[in-house]
PDB file of C-alpha atoms in Angstrom:
ATOM      1  CA  UNK D 156     103.547  13.751  67.996  1.00  0.00           C
ATOM      2  CA  UNK D 157     101.179  11.785  65.844  1.00  0.00           C
ATOM      3  CA  UNK D 158      98.957  13.208  63.164  1.00  0.00           C
ATOM      4  CA  UNK D 159      95.902  12.344  65.233  1.00  0.00           C
ATOM      5  CA  UNK D 160      97.060  14.540  68.115  1.00  0.00           C
ATOM      6  CA  UNK D 161      97.144  17.671  65.971  1.00  0.00           C
ATOM      7  CA  UNK D 162      93.710  19.024  65.314  1.00  0.00           C
ATOM      8  CA  UNK D 163      92.897  21.981  63.125  1.00  0.00           C
ATOM      9  CA  UNK D 164      92.341  24.346  66.059  1.00  0.00           C
ATOM     10  CA  UNK D 165      95.760  23.563  67.490  1.00  0.00           C
ATOM     11  CA  UNK D 166      97.444  24.121  64.146  1.00  0.00           C
ATOM     12  CA  UNK D 167      95.532  27.349  63.605  1.00  0.00           C
ATOM     13  CA  UNK D 168      96.501  28.532  67.084  1.00  0.00           C
ATOM     14  CA  UNK D 169     100.175  27.824  66.385  1.00  0.00           C
ATOM     15  CA  UNK D 170      99.988  29.571  63.037  1.00  0.00           C
ATOM     16  CA  UNK D 171      98.292  32.595  64.625  1.00  0.00           C
ATOM     17  CA  UNK D 172     101.005  32.802  67.283  1.00  0.00           C
ATOM     18  CA  UNK D 173     103.726  32.564  64.654  1.00  0.00           C
ATOM     19  CA  UNK D 174     102.001  35.234  62.559  1.00  0.00           C
ATOM     20  CA  UNK D 175     101.803  37.603  65.522  1.00  0.00           C
ATOM     21  CA  UNK D 176     105.472  36.886  66.313  1.00  0.00           C
ATOM     22  CA  UNK D 177     106.369  37.714  62.695  1.00  0.00           C
ATOM     23  CA  UNK D 178     104.457  41.002  62.845  1.00  0.00           C
ATOM     24  CA  UNK D 179     106.101  41.965  66.134  1.00  0.00           C
ATOM     25  CA  UNK D 180     109.573  41.020  64.852  1.00  0.00           C
ATOM     26  CA  UNK D 181     109.075  43.043  61.659  1.00  0.00           C
ATOM     27  CA  UNK D 182     107.882  46.042  63.668  1.00  0.00           C
ATOM     28  CA  UNK D 183     110.890  45.805  65.976  1.00  0.00           C
ATOM     29  CA  UNK D 184     113.204  45.581  62.954  1.00  0.00           C
ATOM     30  CA  UNK D 185     111.499  48.616  61.393  1.00  0.00           C
ATOM     31  CA  UNK D 186     111.850  50.725  64.540  1.00  0.00           C
ATOM     32  CA  UNK D 187     115.476  49.642  64.747  1.00  0.00           C
ATOM     33  CA  UNK D 188     116.147  50.666  61.140  1.00  0.00           C
ATOM     34  CA  UNK D 189     114.980  54.252  61.661  1.00  0.00           C
ATOM     35  CA  UNK D 190     117.620  56.980  61.913  1.00  0.00           C
ATOM     36  CA  UNK D 191     119.183  57.572  65.301  1.00  0.00           C
ATOM     37  CA  UNK D 192     117.808  60.706  66.974  1.00  0.00           C
ATOM     38  CA  UNK D 193     121.306  62.061  67.653  1.00  0.00           C
ATOM     39  CA  UNK D 194     122.240  61.724  63.973  1.00  0.00           C
ATOM     40  CA  UNK D 195     119.270  63.898  63.068  1.00  0.00           C
ATOM     41  CA  UNK D 196     119.872  66.434  65.831  1.00  0.00           C
ATOM     42  CA  UNK D 197     123.660  66.879  65.955  1.00  0.00           C
ATOM     43  CA  UNK D 198     125.995  68.143  63.252  1.00  0.00           C
ATOM     44  CA  UNK D 199     129.742  68.458  62.827  1.00  0.00           C
ATOM     45  CA  UNK D 200     129.382  70.652  59.753  1.00  0.00           C
ATOM     46  CA  UNK D 201     131.309  73.868  59.231  1.00  0.00           C
ATOM     47  CA  UNK D 202     128.472  75.603  57.424  1.00  0.00           C
ATOM     48  CA  UNK D 203     124.741  75.481  56.807  1.00  0.00           C
ATOM     49  CA  UNK D 204     125.039  73.539  53.557  1.00  0.00           C
ATOM     50  CA  UNK D 205     127.174  70.906  55.276  1.00  0.00           C
ATOM     51  CA  UNK D 206     124.641  70.669  58.088  1.00  0.00           C
ATOM     52  CA  UNK D 207     121.785  70.303  55.601  1.00  0.00           C
ATOM     53  CA  UNK D 208     123.626  67.626  53.623  1.00  0.00           C
ATOM     54  CA  UNK D 209     124.367  65.750  56.845  1.00  0.00           C
ATOM     55  CA  UNK D 210     120.751  66.028  57.912  1.00  0.00           C
ATOM     56  CA  UNK D 211     119.533  64.834  54.514  1.00  0.00           C
ATOM     57  CA  UNK D 212     121.768  61.782  54.828  1.00  0.00           C
ATOM     58  CA  UNK D 213     120.510  61.129  58.362  1.00  0.00           C
ATOM     59  CA  UNK D 214     116.865  61.396  57.292  1.00  0.00           C
ATOM     60  CA  UNK D 215     116.794  58.037  55.563  1.00  0.00           C
ATOM     61  CA  UNK D 216     114.267  55.489  56.775  1.00  0.00           C
ATOM     62  CA  UNK D 217     116.421  52.807  55.196  1.00  0.00           C
ATOM     63  CA  UNK D 218     115.060  49.309  55.582  1.00  0.00           C
ATOM     64  CA  UNK D 219     112.303  50.476  57.930  1.00  0.00           C
ATOM     65  CA  UNK D 220     109.852  50.731  55.037  1.00  0.00           C
ATOM     66  CA  UNK D 221     110.571  47.137  53.963  1.00  0.00           C
ATOM     67  CA  UNK D 222     110.124  45.863  57.511  1.00  0.00           C
ATOM     68  CA  UNK D 223     106.890  47.841  57.837  1.00  0.00           C
ATOM     69  CA  UNK D 224     105.644  46.280  54.612  1.00  0.00           C
ATOM     70  CA  UNK D 225     106.372  42.803  56.001  1.00  0.00           C
ATOM     71  CA  UNK D 226     104.597  43.645  59.252  1.00  0.00           C
ATOM     72  CA  UNK D 227     101.547  44.967  57.392  1.00  0.00           C
ATOM     73  CA  UNK D 228     101.476  41.929  55.114  1.00  0.00           C
ATOM     74  CA  UNK D 229     101.425  39.437  58.006  1.00  0.00           C
ATOM     75  CA  UNK D 230      99.093  41.628  60.038  1.00  0.00           C
ATOM     76  CA  UNK D 231      96.593  41.860  57.173  1.00  0.00           C
ATOM     77  CA  UNK D 232      96.752  38.140  56.594  1.00  0.00           C
ATOM     78  CA  UNK D 233      96.219  37.422  60.279  1.00  0.00           C
ATOM     79  CA  UNK D 234      93.375  39.902  60.522  1.00  0.00           C
ATOM     80  CA  UNK D 235      91.561  38.504  57.495  1.00  0.00           C
ATOM     81  CA  UNK D 236      91.957  34.994  58.866  1.00  0.00           C
ATOM     82  CA  UNK D 237      90.637  36.255  62.216  1.00  0.00           C
ATOM     83  CA  UNK D 238      93.773  34.764  63.748  1.00  0.00           C
ATOM     84  CA  UNK D 239      94.400  37.427  66.368  1.00  0.00           C
ATOM     85  CA  UNK D 240      92.455  37.511  69.606  1.00  0.00           C
ATOM     86  CA  UNK D 241      93.429  41.135  70.168  1.00  0.00           C
ATOM     87  CA  UNK D 242      95.292  43.003  67.461  1.00  0.00           C
ATOM     88  CA  UNK D 243      94.596  46.589  68.527  1.00  0.00           C
ATOM     89  CA  UNK D 244      98.133  46.998  69.864  1.00  0.00           C
ATOM     90  CA  UNK D 245      99.644  45.798  66.582  1.00  0.00           C
ATOM     91  CA  UNK D 246      97.394  48.041  64.525  1.00  0.00           C
ATOM     92  CA  UNK D 247      98.277  51.049  66.678  1.00  0.00           C
ATOM     93  CA  UNK D 248     101.997  50.342  66.435  1.00  0.00           C
ATOM     94  CA  UNK D 249     101.767  49.975  62.655  1.00  0.00           C
ATOM     95  CA  UNK D 250      99.994  53.340  62.449  1.00  0.00           C
ATOM     96  CA  UNK D 251     102.619  54.978  64.700  1.00  0.00           C
ATOM     97  CA  UNK D 252     105.430  53.552  62.613  1.00  0.00           C
ATOM     98  CA  UNK D 253     103.783  54.652  59.352  1.00  0.00           C
ATOM     99  CA  UNK D 254     103.400  58.180  60.725  1.00  0.00           C
ATOM    100  CA  UNK D 255     107.029  58.283  61.840  1.00  0.00           C
ATOM    101  CA  UNK D 256     108.301  57.082  58.470  1.00  0.00           C
ATOM    102  CA  UNK D 257     106.059  59.632  56.733  1.00  0.00           C
ATOM    103  CA  UNK D 258     107.437  62.417  58.974  1.00  0.00           C
ATOM    104  CA  UNK D 259     110.995  61.371  58.128  1.00  0.00           C
ATOM    105  CA  UNK D 260     110.182  61.347  54.416  1.00  0.00           C
ATOM    106  CA  UNK D 261     108.558  64.792  54.536  1.00  0.00           C
ATOM    107  CA  UNK D 262     111.465  66.234  56.523  1.00  0.00           C
ATOM    108  CA  UNK D 263     113.902  64.756  54.016  1.00  0.00           C
ATOM    109  CA  UNK D 264     112.041  66.427  51.137  1.00  0.00           C
ATOM    110  CA  UNK D 265     112.053  69.775  52.944  1.00  0.00           C
ATOM    111  CA  UNK D 266     115.770  69.501  53.688  1.00  0.00           C
ATOM    112  CA  UNK D 267     116.374  68.552  50.054  1.00  0.00           C
ATOM    113  CA  UNK D 268     114.622  71.716  48.941  1.00  0.00           C
ATOM    114  CA  UNK D 269     116.682  73.805  51.354  1.00  0.00           C
ATOM    115  CA  UNK D 270     119.864  72.110  50.190  1.00  0.00           C
ATOM    116  CA  UNK D 271     119.235  73.400  46.688  1.00  0.00           C
ATOM    117  CA  UNK D 272     117.833  76.782  47.776  1.00  0.00           C
ATOM    118  CA  UNK D 273     120.500  77.881  50.259  1.00  0.00           C
ATOM    119  CA  UNK D 274     123.431  77.957  47.779  1.00  0.00           C
ATOM    120  CA  UNK D 275     121.330  79.968  45.308  1.00  0.00           C
ATOM    121  CA  UNK D 276     120.330  82.350  48.089  1.00  0.00           C
ATOM    122  CA  UNK D 277     123.957  82.753  49.134  1.00  0.00           C
ATOM    123  CA  UNK D 278     124.948  83.497  45.555  1.00  0.00           C
ATOM    124  CA  UNK D 279     122.185  86.093  45.202  1.00  0.00           C
ATOM    125  CA  UNK D 280     123.218  87.755  48.467  1.00  0.00           C
ATOM    126  CA  UNK D 281     126.880  87.805  47.401  1.00  0.00           C
ATOM    127  CA  UNK D 282     125.877  89.437  44.100  1.00  0.00           C
ATOM    128  CA  UNK D 283     123.797  91.981  45.982  1.00  0.00           C
ATOM    129  CA  UNK D 284     126.778  92.716  48.239  1.00  0.00           C
ATOM    130  CA  UNK D 285     129.045  93.210  45.231  1.00  0.00           C
ATOM    131  CA  UNK D 286     126.523  95.504  43.594  1.00  0.00           C
ATOM    132  CA  UNK D 287     126.250  97.520  46.806  1.00  0.00           C
ATOM    133  CA  UNK D 288     130.038  97.767  47.113  1.00  0.00           C
ATOM    134  CA  UNK D 289     130.299  98.991  43.501  1.00  0.00           C
ATOM    135  CA  UNK D 290     127.582 101.561  44.125  1.00  0.00           C
ATOM    136  CA  UNK D 291     129.440 102.889  47.144  1.00  0.00           C
ATOM    137  CA  UNK D 292     132.598 103.447  45.094  1.00  0.00           C
TER     138      UNK D 292
END
């Protein structure tokens, strides 16, 4: 292909297609990096604290945030360059992914709080039981 056969519109069109492909690939990688639903739902733990620790480990968005960042970077660049004919689907998917990652993060924080609260609660209840037993004697 000679230089003369490539005009600016053709090159821009190719670049726009590649940019959209990059955004879609990054979004797919981000969705794939999210925790597996079964890992969040099922537990093999023997007690509540074990279940909470397992859940906290499962609630890790991992590389999904990095892939989302890449998708947003290429999406923003493409949008500003007016490279996308129709980007509503990409924008909606980015928003859905952001919301999902935010939900995972919030759930992880809540589980983290419970992980520290439950042992203290157990200890307080055991002390209350001991005090009750001593009172009964």
